[in-house]
Short mmCIF file of C-alpha atoms in Angstrom, two decimals:
data_model
loop_
_atom_site.label_atom_id
_atom_site.label_comp_id
_atom_site.label_asym_id
_atom_site.label_seq_id
_atom_site.Cartn_x
_atom_site.Cartn_y
_atom_site.Cartn_z
CA PHE T 80 0.00 0.00 0.00
CA LEU T 81 2.80 2.43 0.94
CA LEU T 82 4.62 1.69 -2.33
CA SER T 83 1.40 2.29 -4.25
CA LEU T 84 0.87 5.58 -2.40
CA LYS T 85 4.43 6.72 -3.15
CA LEU T 86 4.04 5.91 -6.85
CA GLU T 87 0.72 7.75 -6.96
CA ASN T 88 2.25 10.83 -5.30
CA LYS T 89 5.16 10.70 -7.73
CA THR T 90 2.74 10.55 -10.64
CA LYS T 91 0.75 13.46 -9.27
CA GLY T 92 3.92 15.50 -8.81
CA ARG T 93 5.18 14.72 -12.30
CA LEU T 94 1.86 15.70 -13.89
CA GLN T 95 1.64 18.83 -11.75
CA LYS T 96 5.07 19.98 -12.99
CA GLN T 97 3.95 19.58 -16.59
CA ILE T 98 1.22 22.21 -16.36
CA CYS T 99 1.82 24.89 -18.99
CA GLN T 100 1.65 28.22 -17.17
CA VAL T 101 0.81 30.17 -20.34
CA VAL T 102 -2.31 28.06 -20.83
CA LEU T 103 -3.29 28.14 -17.16
CA ASP T 104 -2.96 31.94 -17.04
CA HIS T 105 -5.22 32.19 -20.09
CA PHE T 106 -7.80 29.92 -18.48
CA GLU T 107 -7.67 31.87 -15.22
CA LYS T 108 -8.56 35.07 -17.06
CA GLN T 109 -11.21 33.59 -19.37
CA TYR T 110 -13.01 31.26 -16.97
CA THR T 111 -12.98 33.56 -13.96
CA THR T 112 -15.03 35.93 -16.12
CA GLU T 113 -17.28 33.23 -17.61
CA LEU T 114 -17.78 30.89 -14.65
CA GLY T 115 -17.26 33.09 -11.60
CA ASP T 116 -16.93 31.12 -8.35
CA THR T 117 -17.56 27.82 -10.18
CA TRP T 118 -14.16 28.14 -11.86
CA THR T 119 -12.39 27.08 -8.65
CA SER T 120 -13.91 23.58 -8.69
CA VAL T 121 -13.50 23.28 -12.48
CA ARG T 122 -9.85 24.26 -12.11
CA ASP T 123 -9.31 21.49 -9.55
CA VAL T 124 -10.60 18.89 -12.01
CA LEU T 125 -8.52 20.23 -14.91
CA THR T 126 -5.29 20.20 -12.89
CA HIS T 127 -5.77 16.70 -11.44
CA PRO T 128 -5.71 14.04 -14.21
CA LEU T 129 -6.89 11.34 -11.79
CA CYS T 130 -10.31 13.03 -11.95
CA TRP T 131 -10.62 12.88 -15.73
CA GLN T 132 -11.52 9.24 -16.37
CA TYR T 133 -12.95 8.24 -13.04
CA ALA T 134 -15.92 6.20 -14.29
CA VAL T 135 -15.99 2.58 -15.45
CA LEU T 136 -18.51 1.69 -18.18
CA LEU T 137 -19.08 -2.06 -18.28
CA ASN T 138 -19.26 -3.86 -21.61
CA LYS T 139 -22.39 -6.03 -21.72
CA PHE T 140 -20.85 -8.05 -24.57
CA SER T 141 -18.05 -9.20 -22.25
CA GLN T 142 -19.79 -9.44 -18.90
CA SER T 143 -17.91 -10.35 -15.74
CA ALA T 144 -19.58 -10.77 -12.35
CA GLU T 145 -16.10 -10.77 -10.83
CA LEU T 146 -15.45 -7.29 -12.21
CA GLU T 147 -18.59 -5.86 -10.58
CA ASN T 148 -17.59 -7.43 -7.26
CA THR T 149 -14.07 -5.96 -7.58
CA LEU T 150 -15.50 -2.50 -8.25
CA ARG T 151 -17.78 -2.67 -5.22
CA VAL T 152 -14.89 -3.80 -3.00
CA LYS T 153 -12.88 -0.80 -4.22
CA GLY T 154 -15.69 1.57 -3.24
CA TYR T 155 -17.40 2.00 -6.59
CA HIS T 156 -21.18 2.36 -6.90
CA PRO T 157 -23.62 2.84 -9.83
CA ALA T 158 -23.25 6.29 -11.40
CA PHE T 159 -26.95 6.76 -12.11
CA GLN T 160 -29.52 6.00 -9.43
CA GLY T 161 -33.17 6.80 -8.92
CA PRO T 162 -35.86 7.34 -11.57
CA LEU T 163 -34.60 8.68 -14.89
CA PRO T 164 -36.61 9.15 -18.10
CA TYR T 165 -34.28 6.75 -19.90
CA LEU T 166 -31.87 4.34 -18.21
CA PRO T 167 -31.63 0.87 -19.79
CA ALA T 168 -30.74 -1.89 -17.34
CA SER T 169 -28.01 -2.97 -19.76
CA LEU T 170 -26.12 0.32 -19.27
CA LYS T 171 -23.90 -0.17 -16.25
CA CYS T 172 -21.47 2.53 -15.15
CA TYR T 173 -19.64 2.70 -11.82
CA ILE T 174 -18.00 5.64 -10.04
CA ARG T 175 -16.51 6.38 -6.63
CA ARG T 176 -16.20 9.56 -4.61
CA THR T 177 -12.43 9.55 -4.11
CA PRO T 178 -10.23 10.54 -7.09
CA GLY T 179 -8.46 7.68 -8.79
CA ARG T 180 -8.31 5.75 -12.01
CA PHE T 181 -9.11 2.11 -12.59
CA PRO T 182 -6.36 0.35 -14.61
CA ALA T 183 -6.83 0.56 -18.38
CA GLN T 184 -7.11 -2.51 -20.59
CA LYS T 185 -4.88 -2.82 -23.68
CA HIS T 186 -6.31 -3.48 -27.12
CA GLN T 187 -5.93 -7.13 -28.13
CA ALA T 188 -7.06 -8.22 -31.56
CA GLY T 189 -9.90 -10.72 -31.35
CA LYS T 190 -10.52 -10.16 -27.64
CA LEU T 191 -13.26 -7.93 -26.22
CA LYS T 192 -12.53 -5.53 -23.39
CA GLU T 193 -14.63 -5.74 -20.24
CA TYR T 194 -14.91 -2.00 -19.58
CA TYR T 195 -14.29 1.49 -20.91
CA LEU T 196 -12.82 4.30 -18.80
CA LEU T 197 -14.49 7.70 -19.19
CA ASN T 198 -15.92 10.71 -17.42
CA ALA T 199 -19.46 9.77 -16.36
CA ALA T 200 -20.75 13.10 -17.74
CA SER T 201 -19.99 11.71 -21.23
CA LEU T 202 -22.97 9.39 -20.84
CA LEU T 203 -25.50 12.19 -20.31
CA PRO T 204 -25.94 12.98 -24.04
CA VAL T 205 -26.33 9.25 -24.73
CA LEU T 206 -29.11 9.05 -22.15
CA ALA T 207 -30.70 12.21 -23.56
CA LEU T 208 -30.76 10.62 -27.04
CA GLU T 209 -33.00 7.76 -25.78
CA VAL T 210 -32.01 5.36 -28.57
CA LYS T 211 -34.47 2.52 -29.19
CA ASP T 212 -33.98 -0.79 -30.99
CA GLY T 213 -34.22 -0.46 -34.76
CA GLU T 214 -33.66 3.30 -34.98
CA GLY T 215 -31.22 4.86 -37.43
CA VAL T 216 -28.45 6.60 -35.47
CA LEU T 217 -25.56 8.82 -36.58
CA ASP T 218 -22.63 9.56 -34.27
CA LEU T 219 -21.28 12.52 -36.23
CA CYS T 220 -17.91 13.10 -34.49
CA ALA T 221 -17.47 9.67 -32.99
CA ALA T 222 -13.79 9.25 -32.03
CA PRO T 223 -12.47 7.91 -29.78
CA GLY T 224 -15.69 5.88 -29.62
CA GLY T 225 -16.85 5.94 -26.00
CA LYS T 226 -20.30 7.33 -26.77
CA SER T 227 -20.73 4.88 -29.67
CA VAL T 228 -19.96 2.02 -27.31
CA ALA T 229 -22.40 3.47 -24.76
CA VAL T 230 -25.19 3.71 -27.36
CA LEU T 231 -24.75 0.01 -28.13
CA GLN T 232 -24.98 -0.81 -24.43
CA CYS T 233 -28.44 0.78 -24.47
CA ALA T 234 -30.04 -0.52 -27.68
CA TYR T 235 -29.50 -2.14 -31.07
CA PRO T 236 -29.90 0.53 -33.78
CA GLY T 237 -31.15 -0.70 -37.13
CA ASN T 238 -28.56 1.52 -38.82
CA PHE T 239 -25.58 2.82 -36.83
CA HIS T 240 -23.23 5.20 -38.63
CA CYS T 241 -20.06 6.30 -36.78
CA ASN T 242 -18.22 9.13 -38.50
CA GLU T 243 -14.83 10.70 -37.78
CA TYR T 244 -13.16 13.12 -40.20
CA ASP T 245 -9.64 13.04 -38.71
CA ASP T 246 -7.60 10.13 -40.09
CA LEU T 247 -5.72 9.27 -36.89
CA ARG T 248 -8.81 9.55 -34.72
CA SER T 249 -10.78 7.47 -37.23
CA ARG T 250 -8.31 4.60 -36.78
CA TRP T 251 -8.67 5.03 -33.01
CA LEU T 252 -12.46 4.82 -33.40
CA LYS T 253 -12.25 1.59 -35.41
CA GLN T 254 -9.97 0.05 -32.79
CA THR T 255 -12.39 1.00 -30.01
CA ILE T 256 -15.34 -0.60 -31.80
CA GLU T 257 -13.29 -3.75 -32.48
CA SER T 258 -12.39 -3.89 -28.78
CA PHE T 259 -15.96 -3.70 -27.49
CA ILE T 260 -18.45 -4.92 -30.10
CA PRO T 261 -18.70 -8.60 -31.16
CA ASP T 262 -19.62 -10.23 -34.44
CA PRO T 263 -22.14 -10.13 -36.06
CA LEU T 264 -23.22 -6.80 -34.50
CA ILE T 265 -20.00 -5.09 -35.54
CA ASN T 266 -20.86 -5.83 -39.19
CA LEU T 267 -23.98 -3.64 -38.85
CA ILE T 268 -21.89 -0.58 -37.93
CA THR T 269 -20.73 1.79 -40.67
CA VAL T 270 -17.51 3.72 -39.95
CA SER T 271 -16.70 6.64 -42.26
CA LYS T 272 -14.29 9.60 -42.55
CA MET T 273 -16.68 12.13 -44.08
CA ASP T 274 -16.77 15.87 -43.49
CA GLY T 275 -19.54 16.04 -40.90
CA ARG T 276 -20.78 19.34 -42.35
CA GLN T 277 -21.75 17.54 -45.57
CA ILE T 278 -23.55 14.47 -44.20
CA GLY T 279 -26.87 16.29 -43.80
CA ASN T 280 -26.92 17.12 -47.54
CA LEU T 281 -25.61 13.73 -48.66
CA LYS T 282 -27.95 11.67 -46.48
CA PRO T 283 -31.01 13.83 -45.77
CA GLU T 284 -33.65 12.46 -43.39
CA LEU T 285 -31.85 9.11 -43.07
CA TYR T 286 -31.43 9.07 -39.29
CA ASP T 287 -33.86 9.10 -36.37
CA LYS T 288 -31.22 10.31 -33.89
CA VAL T 289 -27.96 12.24 -34.34
CA LEU T 290 -25.28 12.61 -31.67
CA VAL T 291 -22.96 15.58 -32.21
CA ASP T 292 -19.96 15.56 -29.87
CA ALA T 293 -18.40 18.45 -31.77
CA PRO T 294 -14.62 19.12 -31.72
CA CYS T 295 -13.84 21.06 -28.56
CA SER T 296 -11.00 23.09 -27.10
CA ASN T 297 -9.71 20.03 -25.19
CA ASP T 298 -8.57 22.30 -22.37
CA ARG T 299 -7.41 19.56 -20.05
CA SER T 300 -4.90 18.12 -22.54
CA TRP T 301 -3.48 21.48 -23.64
CA LEU T 302 -3.06 22.52 -20.03
CA PHE T 303 -0.32 19.89 -19.77
CA SER T 304 1.39 20.80 -23.04
CA SER T 305 5.20 20.81 -22.85
CA ASP T 306 5.54 22.95 -25.98
CA ILE T 307 4.76 26.57 -25.07
CA GLN T 308 4.76 27.79 -28.69
CA GLN T 309 2.35 25.05 -29.77
CA ALA T 310 0.13 25.72 -26.76
CA THR T 311 0.06 29.45 -27.55
CA LEU T 312 -0.92 28.70 -31.17
CA ARG T 313 -3.65 26.35 -29.92
CA LEU T 314 -5.11 29.10 -27.73
CA ILE T 315 -5.51 31.22 -30.88
CA GLN T 316 -7.01 28.36 -32.91
CA ARG T 317 -9.56 27.45 -30.24
CA LYS T 318 -11.35 30.75 -30.85
CA GLU T 319 -12.34 29.44 -34.30
CA LEU T 320 -13.94 26.27 -32.92
CA SER T 321 -17.33 27.83 -32.23
CA SER T 322 -17.80 28.46 -35.97
CA LEU T 323 -17.02 24.82 -36.80
CA GLN T 324 -19.31 23.60 -34.01
CA PHE T 325 -22.16 25.74 -35.36
CA GLN T 326 -21.67 24.40 -38.88
CA LEU T 327 -21.73 20.80 -37.66
CA LEU T 328 -24.92 21.37 -35.67
CA ARG T 329 -26.58 23.09 -38.62
#
């Protein structure tokens, strides 16, 4: 336990030293104005990576009773409790109150992963979508694939189109789907690299539900950038994101 604690403290210290002050100063100015007192708690999450992927989404296609028992022993509990308008029994996500990260599973060809690490808030748009069996669903900006996996924990769309324009992220998306979705269901999923702004014109009225997790500023990653020049350039570029987000939504 003491060795584990020392390693965790070392990791925290190493990550803390990597914070890019230029980016943090920019955030302090922007978000103090926009968020007011709330910025303090948001800042704590941004500067502590152990808080980023604190939830464990179970994969119903690779179920393990032992895993659920392990999570409970480690202090995890269901993320969503009480009556909700839409909460399929097949969607199982666990969280715990103390910061920490469950160990990640490596991609192995031909072997399904048992769980996906994410921020539990990522599941809220999936729940809001209320996907039902047989519906046509488009995940417009799907990489790295967590929300796509979550949708398939909830229901079996008749037509499921996962799109990602960026080449590298598209490969990441395909790998995620291969890691979580079995045959023959995986054969019903279409993965494309189209410009999301054009899909509405190319495939009008084809889908019942569309999930748009538009490209964002990715503040938490850029906060730990080691390249000050690149981080400064990114702060300029992020101002243009709202235009792209609007175009994708439209």
